[in-house]
Coordinates of C-alpha atoms in Angstrom, one line a residue:
Chain C
X143 CA 14.6 -26.8 -34.2
X144 CA 11.7 -24.4 -34.4
X145 CA 10.9 -22.5 -37.5
X146 CA 12.2 -18.8 -37.6
X147 CA 8.6 -17.6 -38.4
X148 CA 7.3 -19.2 -35.2
X149 CA 10.2 -17.8 -33.1
X150 CA 9.6 -14.3 -34.7
X151 CA 5.9 -14.5 -33.7
X152 CA 6.8 -15.3 -30.1
X153 CA 9.4 -12.5 -30.1
X154 CA 6.8 -10.1 -31.2
X155 CA 4.4 -11.0 -28.4
X156 CA 7.2 -10.9 -25.8
X157 CA 8.0 -7.4 -27.2
X158 CA 4.4 -6.3 -26.4
X159 CA 4.9 -7.7 -22.9
X160 CA 8.1 -5.8 -22.5
X161 CA 6.3 -2.6 -23.5
X162 CA 3.3 -3.2 -21.3
X163 CA 5.4 -4.0 -18.2
X164 CA 7.4 -0.9 -18.9
X165 CA 4.3 1.2 -19.0
X166 CA 2.9 -0.3 -15.8
X167 CA 6.3 0.3 -14.2
X168 CA 6.2 3.9 -15.2
X169 CA 2.6 4.4 -14.0
X170 CA 3.4 2.8 -10.6
X171 CA 6.5 5.1 -10.2
X172 CA 4.4 8.2 -11.1
X173 CA 1.6 7.2 -8.6
X174 CA 4.2 6.7 -5.9
X175 CA 5.5 10.3 -6.3
X176 CA 1.9 11.7 -6.3
X177 CA 0.8 9.8 -3.1
X178 CA 4.0 10.6 -1.3
X179 CA 3.3 14.3 -1.8
X180 CA -0.3 13.9 -0.6
X181 CA 0.8 12.1 2.5
X182 CA 3.1 15.0 3.3
X183 CA 0.3 17.6 2.9
X184 CA -2.3 15.6 5.0
X185 CA 0.3 15.1 7.7
X186 CA 0.8 18.9 8.1
X187 CA -3.0 19.3 8.3
X188 CA -3.3 16.6 10.9
X189 CA -0.6 18.1 13.0
X190 CA -2.4 21.5 13.1
X191 CA -5.6 19.8 14.2
X192 CA -3.8 17.6 16.8
X193 CA -2.3 20.8 18.2
X194 CA -5.8 22.1 19.0
X195 CA -7.1 18.7 20.2
X196 CA -4.2 18.1 22.5
X197 CA -4.8 21.4 24.2
X198 CA -8.5 20.6 24.6
X199 CA -8.1 17.2 26.1
X200 CA -9.4 16.8 29.6
X201 CA -7.8 13.4 30.0
X202 CA -5.6 10.9 28.0
X203 CA -8.5 8.8 26.8
X204 CA -9.3 8.6 23.2
X205 CA -13.0 7.9 22.8
X206 CA -13.3 7.5 19.1
X207 CA -15.6 10.5 19.0
X208 CA -18.4 8.6 20.9
X209 CA -18.1 10.1 24.4
X210 CA -21.9 10.9 24.4
X211 CA -23.1 7.5 23.3
X212 CA -20.6 5.0 24.6
X213 CA -23.3 2.5 25.7
X214 CA -23.6 1.2 22.1
X215 CA -20.1 -0.3 22.1
X216 CA -19.7 -4.0 21.1
X217 CA -17.7 -6.2 23.3
X218 CA -15.5 -7.4 20.4
X219 CA -12.4 -6.1 18.6
X220 CA -12.5 -5.0 15.0
X221 CA -9.9 -6.0 12.5
X222 CA -9.5 -3.8 9.5
X223 CA -7.5 -5.1 6.6
X224 CA -6.3 -2.7 3.9
X225 CA -5.4 -4.7 0.8
X226 CA -5.2 -4.0 -3.0
X227 CA -8.2 -3.8 -5.2
X228 CA -6.8 -6.1 -8.0
X229 CA -3.9 -8.3 -8.7
X230 CA -0.5 -7.2 -10.0
X231 CA 0.6 -6.2 -6.5
X232 CA 2.9 -9.0 -5.7
X233 CA 2.6 -11.1 -2.6
X234 CA 2.0 -8.3 -0.1
X235 CA -1.8 -9.1 0.4
X236 CA -1.1 -12.8 1.2
X237 CA 1.5 -11.7 3.8
X238 CA -1.0 -9.3 5.3
X239 CA -3.7 -12.0 5.7
X240 CA -1.1 -14.3 7.2
X241 CA -0.1 -11.7 9.8
X242 CA -3.8 -11.2 10.7
X243 CA -4.4 -14.9 11.1
X244 CA -1.7 -15.1 13.8
X245 CA -4.0 -13.4 16.3
X246 CA -7.5 -13.9 14.7
X247 CA -10.2 -15.6 16.7
X248 CA -13.6 -15.6 15.1
X249 CA -15.4 -15.3 18.5
X250 CA -13.4 -12.3 19.6
X251 CA -12.8 -10.4 16.3
X252 CA -14.9 -9.1 13.5
X253 CA -13.2 -8.3 10.2
X254 CA -13.8 -5.4 7.8
X255 CA -11.7 -5.7 4.6
X256 CA -10.8 -2.9 2.3
X257 CA -9.8 -4.0 -1.2
X258 CA -11.2 -6.8 -3.4
X259 CA -7.9 -8.8 -3.5
X260 CA -7.9 -9.1 0.3
X261 CA -11.6 -10.2 0.3
X262 CA -10.7 -12.9 -2.2
X263 CA -7.8 -14.1 -0.1
X264 CA -10.1 -14.3 3.0
X265 CA -12.8 -16.1 1.1
X266 CA -10.3 -18.7 -0.2
X267 CA -9.2 -19.4 3.3
X268 CA -12.8 -19.7 4.6
X269 CA -12.5 -16.6 6.8
X270 CA -15.8 -14.7 6.9
X271 CA -15.8 -10.9 7.1
X272 CA -18.4 -8.4 8.3
X273 CA -18.1 -6.0 5.5
X274 CA -16.1 -5.4 2.3
X275 CA -15.2 -1.9 1.1
X276 CA -13.7 -1.1 -2.3
X277 CA -10.3 0.4 -2.0
X278 CA -10.8 4.1 -2.9
X279 CA -9.6 4.8 -6.5
X280 CA -8.8 8.5 -5.8
X281 CA -6.1 9.6 -3.5
X282 CA -7.6 12.9 -2.4
X283 CA -10.7 13.4 -0.1
X284 CA -11.1 9.7 0.6
X285 CA -14.4 9.2 2.3
X286 CA -13.8 7.0 5.2
X287 CA -16.9 7.9 7.2
X288 CA -18.6 4.4 6.5
X289 CA -15.5 2.7 7.9
X290 CA -15.4 5.0 10.9
X291 CA -19.0 4.2 11.7
X292 CA -17.9 0.6 12.1
X293 CA -14.9 1.6 14.2
X294 CA -17.1 3.5 16.6
X295 CA -19.2 0.4 17.3
X296 CA -16.2 -1.6 18.7
X297 CA -14.2 -1.2 21.8
X298 CA -10.9 -1.6 20.0
X299 CA -9.8 -1.5 16.4
X300 CA -6.7 -2.9 14.9
X301 CA -5.7 -2.0 11.4
X302 CA -3.5 -4.3 9.3
X303 CA -1.9 -2.3 6.5
X304 CA 1.0 -2.2 4.2
X305 CA 3.9 0.2 4.9
X306 CA 6.1 1.7 2.3
X307 CA 9.7 1.4 3.5
X308 CA 11.4 2.0 0.2
X309 CA 10.8 1.3 -3.5
X310 CA 12.2 -2.2 -3.0
X311 CA 11.0 -2.9 0.5
X312 CA 7.3 -3.0 1.7
X313 CA 6.3 -4.2 5.0
X314 CA 3.1 -5.5 6.6
X315 CA 2.1 -3.7 9.8
X316 CA -0.6 -3.8 12.5
X317 CA -1.6 -0.8 14.6
X318 CA -4.3 0.0 17.0
X319 CA -6.3 2.8 15.5
X320 CA -6.4 5.1 18.6
X321 CA -2.6 4.5 18.9
X322 CA -2.3 5.5 15.2
X323 CA -3.9 8.8 16.0
X324 CA -1.8 9.4 19.0
X325 CA 1.3 8.3 17.2
X326 CA 0.7 10.8 14.5
X327 CA 0.0 13.4 17.1
X328 CA 3.3 12.8 18.8
X329 CA 5.1 14.3 15.8
X330 CA 3.4 17.7 16.5
X331 CA 3.9 17.4 20.3
X332 CA 7.0 19.6 20.7
X333 CA 8.9 20.3 23.8
X334 CA 7.2 23.6 24.6
X335 CA 4.5 23.5 27.2
X336 CA 1.1 23.8 25.7
X337 CA -1.7 26.0 27.1
X338 CA -5.0 24.4 27.9
X339 CA -8.1 25.4 26.1
X340 CA -11.1 25.3 28.5
X341 CA -14.6 26.6 28.6
X342 CA -13.3 29.4 30.9
X343 CA -11.0 30.9 28.3
X344 CA -12.7 29.8 25.1
X345 CA -16.2 30.0 23.6
X346 CA -17.3 26.6 22.3
X347 CA -20.2 26.2 19.9
X348 CA -22.2 24.0 20.2
X349 CA -20.4 22.5 23.2
X350 CA -17.0 21.3 24.5
X351 CA -17.9 17.6 24.1
X352 CA -19.4 18.1 20.6
X353 CA -16.2 19.8 19.5
X354 CA -14.0 17.1 21.1
X355 CA -16.1 14.3 19.6
X356 CA -15.9 16.0 16.2
X357 CA -12.2 16.4 16.4
X358 CA -11.7 12.8 17.4
X359 CA -13.8 11.6 14.5
X360 CA -11.9 13.9 12.2
X361 CA -8.6 12.7 13.3
X362 CA -9.7 9.1 13.1
X363 CA -10.8 9.8 9.6
X364 CA -7.5 11.5 8.7
X365 CA -5.5 8.7 10.4
X366 CA -7.5 6.1 8.5
X367 CA -7.1 7.9 5.2
X368 CA -3.3 8.1 5.9
X369 CA -3.2 4.3 6.5
X370 CA -5.1 3.7 3.3
X371 CA -2.7 6.1 1.4
X372 CA 0.3 4.4 3.1
X373 CA -1.0 1.0 1.9
X374 CA -1.7 2.3 -1.6
X375 CA 1.9 3.6 -1.7
X376 CA 3.2 0.2 -0.6
X377 CA 1.0 -1.5 -3.2
X378 CA 2.2 0.7 -6.0
X379 CA 5.8 0.1 -4.8
X380 CA 5.1 -3.7 -4.7
X381 CA 3.5 -3.4 -8.2
X382 CA 6.5 -1.4 -9.4
X383 CA 8.8 -4.2 -8.0
X384 CA 6.8 -6.9 -9.6
X385 CA 6.6 -5.0 -12.9
X386 CA 10.4 -4.3 -12.8
X387 CA 11.0 -8.0 -12.4
X388 CA 8.6 -9.0 -15.1
X389 CA 10.1 -6.3 -17.4
X390 CA 13.6 -7.6 -16.9
X391 CA 12.4 -11.2 -17.4
X392 CA 10.6 -10.3 -20.6
X393 CA 13.6 -8.4 -21.9
X394 CA 15.8 -11.4 -21.2
X395 CA 13.3 -13.8 -22.9
X396 CA 13.1 -11.4 -25.9
X397 CA 16.9 -11.5 -26.2
X398 CA 16.9 -15.3 -26.0
X399 CA 14.3 -15.5 -28.7
X400 CA 16.2 -13.2 -30.9
X401 CA 19.3 -15.4 -30.5
X402 CA 17.2 -18.5 -31.2
X403 CA 15.7 -16.8 -34.3
X404 CA 19.2 -15.9 -35.6
X405 CA 20.4 -19.4 -35.0
X406 CA 17.4 -21.0 -36.7
X407 CA 17.9 -18.7 -39.7
X408 CA 21.6 -19.5 -39.8
X409 CA 20.8 -23.3 -39.6
X410 CA 18.4 -23.0 -42.6
X411 CA 21.1 -21.1 -44.6
X412 CA 23.7 -23.7 -43.6
X413 CA 21.3 -26.5 -44.7
X414 CA 20.7 -24.8 -48.1
X415 CA 24.4 -24.2 -48.6
X416 CA 25.1 -27.8 -47.7
X417 CA 22.4 -28.9 -50.2
X418 CA 23.9 -26.7 -52.9
X419 CA 27.4 -28.0 -52.3
X420 CA 26.2 -31.6 -52.4
X421 CA 24.3 -30.9 -55.6
X422 CA 27.4 -29.3 -57.2
X423 CA 29.5 -32.3 -56.1
X424 CA 27.0 -34.8 -57.6
X425 CA 26.8 -32.8 -60.8
X426 CA 30.7 -32.8 -60.9
X427 CA 30.8 -36.5 -60.4
X428 CA 28.2 -37.1 -63.1
X429 CA 30.1 -35.0 -65.5
Chain W
X148 CA 14.9 37.3 2.8
X149 CA 14.7 34.1 4.7
X150 CA 14.2 30.8 2.9
X151 CA 12.1 27.8 3.8
X152 CA 11.4 24.5 2.2
X153 CA 8.0 24.1 0.7
X154 CA 6.3 21.0 2.0
X155 CA 4.4 20.2 -1.2
X156 CA 7.2 20.7 -3.7
X157 CA 10.3 20.4 -1.6
X158 CA 11.7 23.5 -3.3
X159 CA 13.3 26.4 -1.4
X160 CA 11.0 29.4 -1.4
X161 CA 11.1 32.9 0.1
X162 CA 9.7 32.8 3.7
X163 CA 7.4 35.8 3.9
X164 CA 5.5 34.6 7.0
X165 CA 7.4 37.0 9.3
X166 CA 6.5 39.9 7.1
X167 CA 2.8 39.0 7.0
X168 CA 2.6 39.5 10.7
X169 CA 3.9 43.1 10.3
X170 CA 1.1 44.1 7.9
X171 CA -2.0 46.1 8.6
X172 CA -2.9 46.2 12.3
X173 CA -6.6 46.3 11.5
X174 CA -6.5 42.8 9.9
X175 CA -6.4 39.2 11.1
X176 CA -4.5 36.3 9.7
X177 CA -6.9 33.8 8.1
X178 CA -6.1 30.3 6.8
X179 CA -8.7 28.1 5.2
X180 CA -7.5 24.6 4.2
X181 CA -8.3 21.0 3.9
X182 CA -5.9 18.0 4.1
X183 CA -5.0 18.3 0.4
X184 CA -5.7 21.9 -0.5
X185 CA -5.2 25.5 0.8
X186 CA -8.1 27.7 -0.2
X187 CA -7.0 31.0 1.5
X188 CA -3.9 32.0 3.5
X189 CA -3.7 35.8 3.8
X190 CA -4.6 38.7 6.0
X191 CA -8.2 39.9 6.0
X192 CA -10.6 42.2 7.8
X193 CA -13.3 39.7 8.7
X194 CA -14.7 36.2 8.1
X195 CA -18.3 35.2 8.1
X196 CA -19.8 31.7 8.3
X197 CA -22.8 29.7 9.7
X198 CA -22.8 27.4 12.7
X199 CA -25.6 25.8 14.7
X200 CA -26.5 29.1 16.4
X201 CA -26.8 30.9 13.0
X202 CA -24.7 33.3 10.8
X203 CA -21.7 34.9 12.6
X204 CA -18.8 37.2 11.8
X205 CA -15.3 37.2 13.2
X206 CA -13.5 40.5 13.4
X207 CA -10.2 41.6 14.8
X208 CA -10.1 41.3 18.6
X209 CA -12.5 38.4 18.8
X210 CA -12.5 36.2 21.9
X211 CA -10.9 32.8 21.6
X212 CA -13.5 30.6 19.9
X213 CA -13.9 27.1 18.5
X214 CA -17.0 26.2 16.5
X215 CA -18.2 23.4 14.2
X216 CA -19.3 24.9 10.9
X217 CA -22.5 24.1 9.0
X218 CA -22.6 23.9 5.2
X219 CA -22.5 27.5 3.9
X220 CA -20.7 30.0 1.7
X221 CA -18.0 31.5 3.9
X222 CA -17.2 35.1 3.2
X223 CA -13.8 36.7 3.7
X224 CA -13.4 40.4 3.4
X225 CA -9.9 41.4 2.2
X226 CA -8.4 44.7 0.9
X227 CA -8.9 43.3 -2.6
X228 CA -12.6 42.6 -2.1
X229 CA -14.7 39.8 -0.9
X230 CA -13.8 36.1 -1.3
X231 CA -16.4 33.4 -1.0
X232 CA -15.6 29.8 -0.3
X233 CA -18.4 27.2 -0.4
X234 CA -18.0 24.6 2.4
X235 CA -19.7 21.4 3.4
X236 CA -18.3 21.1 6.9
X237 CA -15.4 22.3 9.0
X238 CA -14.0 23.5 12.2
X239 CA -13.1 27.1 12.9
X240 CA -10.5 28.1 15.6
X241 CA -10.0 31.7 16.5
X242 CA -7.1 32.7 18.7
X243 CA -5.3 36.1 19.0
X244 CA -6.4 37.5 15.7
X245 CA -5.5 34.3 13.9
X246 CA -8.4 32.4 12.3
X247 CA -7.8 28.8 11.2
X248 CA -10.6 27.0 9.3
X249 CA -10.1 23.2 8.9
X250 CA -12.3 22.0 6.0
X251 CA -13.7 18.6 5.2
X252 CA -13.3 17.4 8.8

């Protein structure tokens, strides 16, 4: 049997782990609440912008804001993977890479990965990527312009991201970026008939196409930011789940160690008592 | 007074949007906001900014107008005085005495 002092030392370190996992759990839950709020605000803004854009549209094509220089488009598809920056986020990144691999063909697709954890996963599997971006640490005013510059070079972009379903359920999703913009726009598309904004009834400065391109780029950026925020939300939830499990496990281990410690102490006391009784017996016999 | 649910807090707040419209007929409704922050959402006499053509003012009765804004200090004249908002980029949409400025887009 182990010595009580050793057990007590282990119990102490497990106690630190219990506290740490509790803190991580708390932080993750706080961040979830904050991001949820920001997603709501940004969605309202996007809907207002979509309202104007949908009245401006001359056709149903979404040109990724490149209507005036479409000749530079690469004949390949771009895959964007949104993953976590570090560990502690459960198995969600591995699941995301697996989903991406189901359709990936290195001759047809280029990969841009957001988040260090995803980049590591790809490197481990020998999959090369065009560019790696750090996952933005802040949740407001995310600058996605460098990513959008890549998006505009490709004919089609598919984003693999993590979706927050609930605190205990996070899913891995894929969506075509132009569809993501239109999908978000559908929310603001009500039943009422919209009026059309044309050069006849509206003054455009500098020009109609500049405004359309700008709005398309803006909405791409907002949609991309939303997907990043969605993924961060899912990552925090996944981390929360992982931390809750670790916290429970650590609590359980701490309880077991306490029990072991008490048993060890009791065993020592029993041993001493036995020795005293035996000593007394021997003394009695000798007398 | 009517109540509505605030999108950011989820709390029920007084809905004074219908009353706003009834205010001074010499003013316009102006809203300046970005995806994560509202900078101005009140009635005002005019708004000035800069686009590719140069500095311009929007007053009540302006024709329907969409423009891309250049970095500048936007000025909004209200009954309480002048408000200035520094912007890096944005889109302004004017329609029926309602001005909406989308910032950081």
